[in-house]
PDB file of C-alpha atoms and ligand atoms in Angstrom:
ATOM      1  CA  MET T  47      33.163  -9.865 -29.463  1.00  0.00           C
ATOM      2  CA  LYS T  48      34.733  -8.435 -26.322  1.00  0.00           C
ATOM      3  CA  ILE T  49      33.683  -9.262 -22.746  1.00  0.00           C
ATOM      4  CA  ILE T  50      34.303  -6.690 -20.021  1.00  0.00           C
ATOM      5  CA  ASP T  51      34.016  -7.888 -16.431  1.00  0.00           C
ATOM      6  CA  LEU T  52      32.181  -5.282 -14.321  1.00  0.00           C
ATOM      7  CA  THR T  53      32.483  -7.187 -11.033  1.00  0.00           C
ATOM      8  CA  MET T  54      34.432  -6.458  -7.861  1.00  0.00           C
ATOM      9  CA  ARG T  55      36.180  -9.311  -6.051  1.00  0.00           C
ATOM     10  CA  LEU T  56      34.115 -10.780  -3.216  1.00  0.00           C
ATOM     11  CA  LYS T  57      36.652 -11.083  -0.428  1.00  0.00           C
ATOM     12  CA  THR T  58      37.115 -10.904   3.318  1.00  0.00           C
ATOM     13  CA  GLY T  59      37.009  -7.307   4.506  1.00  0.00           C
ATOM     14  CA  PHE T  60      35.415  -5.821   1.388  1.00  0.00           C
ATOM     15  CA  PRO T  61      34.053  -2.414   2.490  1.00  0.00           C
ATOM     16  CA  VAL T  62      30.293  -2.408   3.040  1.00  0.00           C
ATOM     17  CA  PHE T  63      27.556   0.172   3.464  1.00  0.00           C
ATOM     18  CA  PRO T  64      27.633   1.538   7.051  1.00  0.00           C
ATOM     19  CA  GLY T  65      25.772  -0.758   9.434  1.00  0.00           C
ATOM     20  CA  TYR T  66      26.405  -3.978   7.507  1.00  0.00           C
ATOM     21  CA  PRO T  67      28.903  -6.588   8.726  1.00  0.00           C
ATOM     22  CA  VAL T  68      32.086  -6.892   6.667  1.00  0.00           C
ATOM     23  CA  PRO T  69      32.116 -10.091   4.600  1.00  0.00           C
ATOM     24  CA  ILE T  70      34.153 -13.137   5.469  1.00  0.00           C
ATOM     25  CA  VAL T  71      35.364 -15.694   2.945  1.00  0.00           C
ATOM     26  CA  HIS T  72      36.689 -18.412   5.226  1.00  0.00           C
ATOM     27  CA  ARG T  73      38.600 -21.466   4.072  1.00  0.00           C
ATOM     28  CA  TRP T  74      36.481 -24.418   5.195  1.00  0.00           C
ATOM     29  CA  THR T  75      38.424 -27.287   3.688  1.00  0.00           C
ATOM     30  CA  SER T  76      41.760 -27.594   1.932  1.00  0.00           C
ATOM     31  CA  ILE T  77      43.161 -30.108  -0.520  1.00  0.00           C
ATOM     32  CA  GLU T  78      46.117 -30.692   1.794  1.00  0.00           C
ATOM     33  CA  GLU T  79      43.940 -31.531   4.822  1.00  0.00           C
ATOM     34  CA  HIS T  80      40.631 -32.801   3.400  1.00  0.00           C
ATOM     35  CA  GLY T  81      41.344 -33.645  -0.203  1.00  0.00           C
ATOM     36  CA  TYR T  82      39.100 -30.901  -1.528  1.00  0.00           C
ATOM     37  CA  TYR T  83      39.072 -27.100  -1.326  1.00  0.00           C
ATOM     38  CA  SER T  84      36.024 -25.017  -0.298  1.00  0.00           C
ATOM     39  CA  ASN T  85      35.132 -21.740   1.450  1.00  0.00           C
ATOM     40  CA  LEU T  86      32.388 -20.685   3.838  1.00  0.00           C
ATOM     41  CA  LEU T  87      30.801 -17.336   2.918  1.00  0.00           C
ATOM     42  CA  MET T  88      29.406 -15.000   5.565  1.00  0.00           C
ATOM     43  CA  LEU T  89      28.005 -11.874   4.018  1.00  0.00           C
ATOM     44  CA  VAL T  90      25.007  -9.617   3.673  1.00  0.00           C
ATOM     45  CA  GLU T  91      23.252  -9.896   0.301  1.00  0.00           C
ATOM     46  CA  HIS T  92      24.338  -6.295  -0.402  1.00  0.00           C
ATOM     47  CA  THR T  93      28.055  -7.031  -0.530  1.00  0.00           C
ATOM     48  CA  ALA T  94      30.463  -6.062  -3.328  1.00  0.00           C
ATOM     49  CA  THR T  95      28.859  -6.083  -6.810  1.00  0.00           C
ATOM     50  CA  HIS T  96      25.194  -6.952  -6.295  1.00  0.00           C
ATOM     51  CA  VAL T  97      21.656  -6.191  -7.422  1.00  0.00           C
ATOM     52  CA  ASP T  98      18.787  -4.949  -5.227  1.00  0.00           C
ATOM     53  CA  ALA T  99      15.300  -6.447  -5.620  1.00  0.00           C
ATOM     54  CA  PRO T 100      12.082  -4.453  -5.016  1.00  0.00           C
ATOM     55  CA  ALA T 101      11.629  -6.194  -1.641  1.00  0.00           C
ATOM     56  CA  HIS T 102      14.674  -4.265  -0.336  1.00  0.00           C
ATOM     57  CA  PHE T 103      12.472  -1.173   0.065  1.00  0.00           C
ATOM     58  CA  VAL T 104       8.938  -2.352  -0.755  1.00  0.00           C
ATOM     59  CA  GLU T 105       6.810  -4.283   1.728  1.00  0.00           C
ATOM     60  CA  ASN T 106       5.694  -7.473  -0.073  1.00  0.00           C
ATOM     61  CA  GLY T 107       7.669  -6.399  -3.150  1.00  0.00           C
ATOM     62  CA  ALA T 108       9.283  -8.974  -5.438  1.00  0.00           C
ATOM     63  CA  THR T 109      12.210 -10.777  -3.849  1.00  0.00           C
ATOM     64  CA  ILE T 110      15.355 -11.492  -5.848  1.00  0.00           C
ATOM     65  CA  ASP T 111      14.192 -15.015  -6.756  1.00  0.00           C
ATOM     66  CA  GLU T 112      10.878 -13.614  -8.019  1.00  0.00           C
ATOM     67  CA  VAL T 113      12.217 -10.922 -10.360  1.00  0.00           C
ATOM     68  CA  PRO T 114      11.992 -12.191 -13.976  1.00  0.00           C
ATOM     69  CA  LEU T 115      15.452 -13.114 -15.322  1.00  0.00           C
ATOM     70  CA  ASP T 116      14.803 -10.854 -18.311  1.00  0.00           C
ATOM     71  CA  ARG T 117      15.359  -7.844 -16.021  1.00  0.00           C
ATOM     72  CA  PHE T 118      18.982  -8.822 -15.496  1.00  0.00           C
ATOM     73  CA  MET T 119      20.164  -8.766 -19.105  1.00  0.00           C
ATOM     74  CA  GLY T 120      19.744  -6.657 -22.186  1.00  0.00           C
ATOM     75  CA  GLU T 121      20.756  -3.610 -24.148  1.00  0.00           C
ATOM     76  CA  ALA T 122      22.548  -1.053 -22.006  1.00  0.00           C
ATOM     77  CA  ILE T 123      23.923   2.456 -22.217  1.00  0.00           C
ATOM     78  CA  LEU T 124      26.377   4.385 -20.054  1.00  0.00           C
ATOM     79  CA  VAL T 125      25.917   7.809 -18.485  1.00  0.00           C
ATOM     80  CA  ASP T 126      29.298   9.388 -17.773  1.00  0.00           C
ATOM     81  CA  ALA T 127      28.933  11.293 -14.477  1.00  0.00           C
ATOM     82  CA  THR T 128      32.651  11.529 -13.716  1.00  0.00           C
ATOM     83  CA  SER T 129      32.781  15.314 -14.193  1.00  0.00           C
ATOM     84  CA  LEU T 130      30.113  16.030 -11.555  1.00  0.00           C
ATOM     85  CA  GLU T 131      30.855  17.503  -8.134  1.00  0.00           C
ATOM     86  CA  PRO T 132      30.828  15.189  -5.084  1.00  0.00           C
ATOM     87  CA  ARG T 133      27.300  14.347  -3.859  1.00  0.00           C
ATOM     88  CA  SER T 134      25.694  16.359  -6.653  1.00  0.00           C
ATOM     89  CA  PRO T 135      22.479  15.085  -8.249  1.00  0.00           C
ATOM     90  CA  ILE T 136      22.955  13.681 -11.747  1.00  0.00           C
ATOM     91  CA  PRO T 137      21.035  16.058 -14.060  1.00  0.00           C
ATOM     92  CA  ALA T 138      18.211  14.593 -16.160  1.00  0.00           C
ATOM     93  CA  GLU T 139      19.732  16.340 -19.213  1.00  0.00           C
ATOM     94  CA  LEU T 140      22.922  14.294 -18.822  1.00  0.00           C
ATOM     95  CA  ILE T 141      20.846  11.110 -19.033  1.00  0.00           C
ATOM     96  CA  GLU T 142      18.817  12.439 -21.987  1.00  0.00           C
ATOM     97  CA  LYS T 143      22.041  13.295 -23.792  1.00  0.00           C
ATOM     98  CA  ALA T 144      23.559   9.847 -23.218  1.00  0.00           C
ATOM     99  CA  ALA T 145      20.376   8.311 -24.624  1.00  0.00           C
ATOM    100  CA  GLU T 146      19.795  10.687 -27.532  1.00  0.00           C
ATOM    101  CA  ASN T 147      20.548   8.074 -30.196  1.00  0.00           C
ATOM    102  CA  THR T 148      19.106   5.067 -28.410  1.00  0.00           C
ATOM    103  CA  GLY T 149      16.211   6.171 -26.222  1.00  0.00           C
ATOM    104  CA  LEU T 150      15.755   4.979 -22.647  1.00  0.00           C
ATOM    105  CA  SER T 151      12.781   2.650 -22.962  1.00  0.00           C
ATOM    106  CA  GLY T 152      13.733  -0.908 -22.090  1.00  0.00           C
ATOM    107  CA  LYS T 153      17.394  -0.009 -21.596  1.00  0.00           C
ATOM    108  CA  ILE T 154      19.660  -0.878 -18.692  1.00  0.00           C
ATOM    109  CA  VAL T 155      21.234   2.442 -17.679  1.00  0.00           C
ATOM    110  CA  LEU T 156      24.667   2.372 -16.020  1.00  0.00           C
ATOM    111  CA  PHE T 157      26.066   5.427 -14.234  1.00  0.00           C
ATOM    112  CA  HIS T 158      29.829   5.888 -14.272  1.00  0.00           C
ATOM    113  CA  THR T 159      31.076   7.968 -11.322  1.00  0.00           C
ATOM    114  CA  GLY T 160      34.587   6.518 -10.879  1.00  0.00           C
ATOM    115  CA  TYR T 161      33.925   6.103  -7.139  1.00  0.00           C
ATOM    116  CA  ASP T 162      34.680   2.367  -7.291  1.00  0.00           C
ATOM    117  CA  LYS T 163      38.304   3.508  -7.078  1.00  0.00           C
ATOM    118  CA  LYS T 164      37.554   5.100  -3.688  1.00  0.00           C
ATOM    119  CA  ALA T 165      36.020   1.973  -2.120  1.00  0.00           C
ATOM    120  CA  GLY T 166      36.694   1.907   1.614  1.00  0.00           C
ATOM    121  CA  THR T 167      37.979   5.496   1.804  1.00  0.00           C
ATOM    122  CA  PRO T 168      36.116   8.306   3.644  1.00  0.00           C
ATOM    123  CA  GLN T 169      35.200   9.800   0.229  1.00  0.00           C
ATOM    124  CA  TRP T 170      33.501   6.627  -1.007  1.00  0.00           C
ATOM    125  CA  HIS T 171      29.999   7.895  -0.153  1.00  0.00           C
ATOM    126  CA  ASP T 172      30.525  11.326  -1.751  1.00  0.00           C
ATOM    127  CA  HIS T 173      29.614  10.022  -5.216  1.00  0.00           C
ATOM    128  CA  PRO T 174      27.156  11.867  -7.476  1.00  0.00           C
ATOM    129  CA  VAL T 175      23.610  10.625  -6.861  1.00  0.00           C
ATOM    130  CA  ILE T 176      20.400   9.777  -8.665  1.00  0.00           C
ATOM    131  CA  GLY T 177      18.027  12.299  -7.117  1.00  0.00           C
ATOM    132  CA  ASP T 178      14.278  12.728  -7.550  1.00  0.00           C
ATOM    133  CA  GLU T 179      14.560  14.356 -10.976  1.00  0.00           C
ATOM    134  CA  ALA T 180      16.774  11.683 -12.535  1.00  0.00           C
ATOM    135  CA  ALA T 181      14.829   8.859 -10.884  1.00  0.00           C
ATOM    136  CA  GLU T 182      11.542  10.212 -12.219  1.00  0.00           C
ATOM    137  CA  LEU T 183      12.977  10.389 -15.728  1.00  0.00           C
ATOM    138  CA  LEU T 184      14.216   6.785 -15.545  1.00  0.00           C
ATOM    139  CA  VAL T 185      10.844   5.577 -14.278  1.00  0.00           C
ATOM    140  CA  SER T 186       8.768   7.571 -16.781  1.00  0.00           C
ATOM    141  CA  ARG T 187      10.844   6.296 -19.726  1.00  0.00           C
ATOM    142  CA  GLY T 188      10.505   2.692 -18.632  1.00  0.00           C
ATOM    143  CA  VAL T 189      14.132   1.666 -18.173  1.00  0.00           C
ATOM    144  CA  LYS T 190      14.717  -2.015 -17.458  1.00  0.00           C
ATOM    145  CA  ALA T 191      17.375  -1.701 -14.739  1.00  0.00           C
ATOM    146  CA  VAL T 192      19.824   0.836 -13.321  1.00  0.00           C
ATOM    147  CA  GLY T 193      23.407   0.405 -12.142  1.00  0.00           C
ATOM    148  CA  ILE T 194      26.206   2.494 -10.627  1.00  0.00           C
ATOM    149  CA  ASP T 195      29.905   2.064  -9.780  1.00  0.00           C
ATOM    150  CA  ALA T 196      29.329   3.401  -6.253  1.00  0.00           C
ATOM    151  CA  PRO T 197      27.992   1.757  -3.068  1.00  0.00           C
ATOM    152  CA  SER T 198      24.508   3.169  -3.720  1.00  0.00           C
ATOM    153  CA  PRO T 199      22.744   5.369  -6.297  1.00  0.00           C
ATOM    154  CA  ASP T 200      21.653   7.703  -3.489  1.00  0.00           C
ATOM    155  CA  ASN T 201      22.056   8.595   0.169  1.00  0.00           C
ATOM    156  CA  GLU T 202      19.445   9.054   2.894  1.00  0.00           C
ATOM    157  CA  PRO T 203      16.485   9.361   2.412  1.00  0.00           C
ATOM    158  CA  PHE T 204      17.178   7.120  -0.644  1.00  0.00           C
ATOM    159  CA  PRO T 205      15.066   8.797  -3.378  1.00  0.00           C
ATOM    160  CA  ALA T 206      16.359   6.497  -6.147  1.00  0.00           C
ATOM    161  CA  HIS T 207      15.660   3.283  -4.238  1.00  0.00           C
ATOM    162  CA  LYS T 208      12.199   4.574  -3.305  1.00  0.00           C
ATOM    163  CA  LYS T 209      11.256   5.521  -6.868  1.00  0.00           C
ATOM    164  CA  LEU T 210      12.876   2.720  -8.894  1.00  0.00           C
ATOM    165  CA  LEU T 211      12.256  -0.383  -6.784  1.00  0.00           C
ATOM    166  CA  PRO T 212       8.454   0.045  -6.468  1.00  0.00           C
ATOM    167  CA  ARG T 213       8.335   0.089 -10.294  1.00  0.00           C
ATOM    168  CA  GLY T 214      10.176  -3.216 -10.473  1.00  0.00           C
ATOM    169  CA  ILE T 215      13.453  -1.646 -11.656  1.00  0.00           C
ATOM    170  CA  PRO T 216      16.413  -3.511 -10.108  1.00  0.00           C
ATOM    171  CA  ILE T 217      19.448  -1.492  -8.940  1.00  0.00           C
ATOM    172  CA  TYR T 218      23.032  -2.691  -9.408  1.00  0.00           C
ATOM    173  CA  GLU T 219      25.560  -1.332  -6.927  1.00  0.00           C
ATOM    174  CA  ASN T 220      29.369  -1.514  -6.737  1.00  0.00           C
ATOM    175  CA  LEU T 221      29.909  -2.117 -10.429  1.00  0.00           C
ATOM    176  CA  THR T 222      33.464  -1.533 -11.649  1.00  0.00           C
ATOM    177  CA  ASN T 223      35.403  -1.029 -14.899  1.00  0.00           C
ATOM    178  CA  LEU T 224      32.706   1.258 -16.307  1.00  0.00           C
ATOM    179  CA  ASP T 225      35.488   3.487 -17.662  1.00  0.00           C
ATOM    180  CA  LYS T 226      35.984   0.803 -20.319  1.00  0.00           C
ATOM    181  CA  LEU T 227      32.452   1.452 -21.637  1.00  0.00           C
ATOM    182  CA  VAL T 228      32.774   5.215 -22.165  1.00  0.00           C
ATOM    183  CA  GLY T 229      31.912   6.125 -25.763  1.00  0.00           C
ATOM    184  CA  MET T 230      30.804   2.593 -26.647  1.00  0.00           C
ATOM    185  CA  GLY T 231      27.156   3.413 -27.418  1.00  0.00           C
ATOM    186  CA  VAL T 232      24.797   0.489 -26.928  1.00  0.00           C
ATOM    187  CA  PHE T 233      26.252  -2.700 -25.445  1.00  0.00           C
ATOM    188  CA  GLU T 234      24.873  -5.872 -23.885  1.00  0.00           C
ATOM    189  CA  PHE T 235      24.806  -6.120 -20.103  1.00  0.00           C
ATOM    190  CA  TYR T 236      24.372  -9.226 -17.967  1.00  0.00           C
ATOM    191  CA  GLY T 237      24.224  -9.311 -14.165  1.00  0.00           C
ATOM    192  CA  ILE T 238      22.598 -12.502 -12.953  1.00  0.00           C
ATOM    193  CA  PRO T 239      21.727 -12.894  -9.241  1.00  0.00           C
ATOM    194  CA  LEU T 240      21.651 -16.108  -7.231  1.00  0.00           C
ATOM    195  CA  ALA T 241      18.142 -17.463  -6.646  1.00  0.00           C
ATOM    196  CA  ILE T 242      18.191 -16.679  -2.916  1.00  0.00           C
ATOM    197  CA  GLN T 243      14.778 -17.591  -1.566  1.00  0.00           C
ATOM    198  CA  ARG T 244      13.053 -14.404  -0.374  1.00  0.00           C
ATOM    199  CA  GLY T 245      16.330 -12.543  -0.937  1.00  0.00           C
ATOM    200  CA  SER T 246      16.396  -8.733  -0.843  1.00  0.00           C
ATOM    201  CA  ALA T 247      19.401  -8.697  -3.201  1.00  0.00           C
ATOM    202  CA  SER T 248      22.200 -10.937  -4.434  1.00  0.00           C
ATOM    203  CA  PRO T 249      25.838 -10.709  -5.399  1.00  0.00           C
ATOM    204  CA  VAL T 250      26.162 -10.966  -9.184  1.00  0.00           C
ATOM    205  CA  ARG T 251      28.807 -11.537 -11.819  1.00  0.00           C
ATOM    206  CA  ALA T 252      28.175  -8.531 -14.021  1.00  0.00           C
ATOM    207  CA  PHE T 253      29.687  -8.109 -17.469  1.00  0.00           C
ATOM    208  CA  ALA T 254      29.237  -6.270 -20.727  1.00  0.00           C
ATOM    209  CA  ILE T 255      29.582  -7.633 -24.216  1.00  0.00           C
ATOM    210  CA  LEU T 256      30.791  -5.371 -26.992  1.00  0.00           C
ATOM    211  CA  ARG T 257      30.200  -6.691 -30.486  1.00  0.00           C
ATOM    212  CA  GLU T 258      32.217  -5.522 -33.491  1.00  0.00           C
TER     213      GLU T 258
HETATM  214 ZN1   ZN O 559      22.052  -3.034  -2.203  1.00  0.00          ZN
END
């Protein structure tokens, strides 16, 4: 069994989606001064590797503490979108092809763009996107969750958020290390959020398990 960590480090200054405050991880106590070490966190729920709940875009939608835990773990497949042009919509056929041996129903579908490597650069938001066509496919096939190694699966006017979240499909953003899952077929994915009361999202520790 092999565990692959898919999580970015939550640290002061981590680049955030435009309009959000940059996170601060501030040393609150130290062993030298207080006898014990701790940090104060100041961050928006949508910082570094995190998962969006329906309530992020849906009035009265499920908040992160209300989404069943089952949604955050399960069989997953990877769609390799690294060869696509910047900002181009991910074709439905690419998703169909990635799922030809496994199907999409009940799967967690992760999109590998490689844009995690561009975090904080001006090109970071030029990642390929889940447009209307791809989002409709994911919804109609009943996927369990969707994730991407970019700051968002879409850009304004947010077609993926607006199609997936109302159907209860959580969205993982800022995943990393997806290159290590290329060609691996079906794997297990876990990305468990904090139980933030009425939270719109939560940072997660996301990882994949590959079994021999
Ligand atoms: Zn988010």
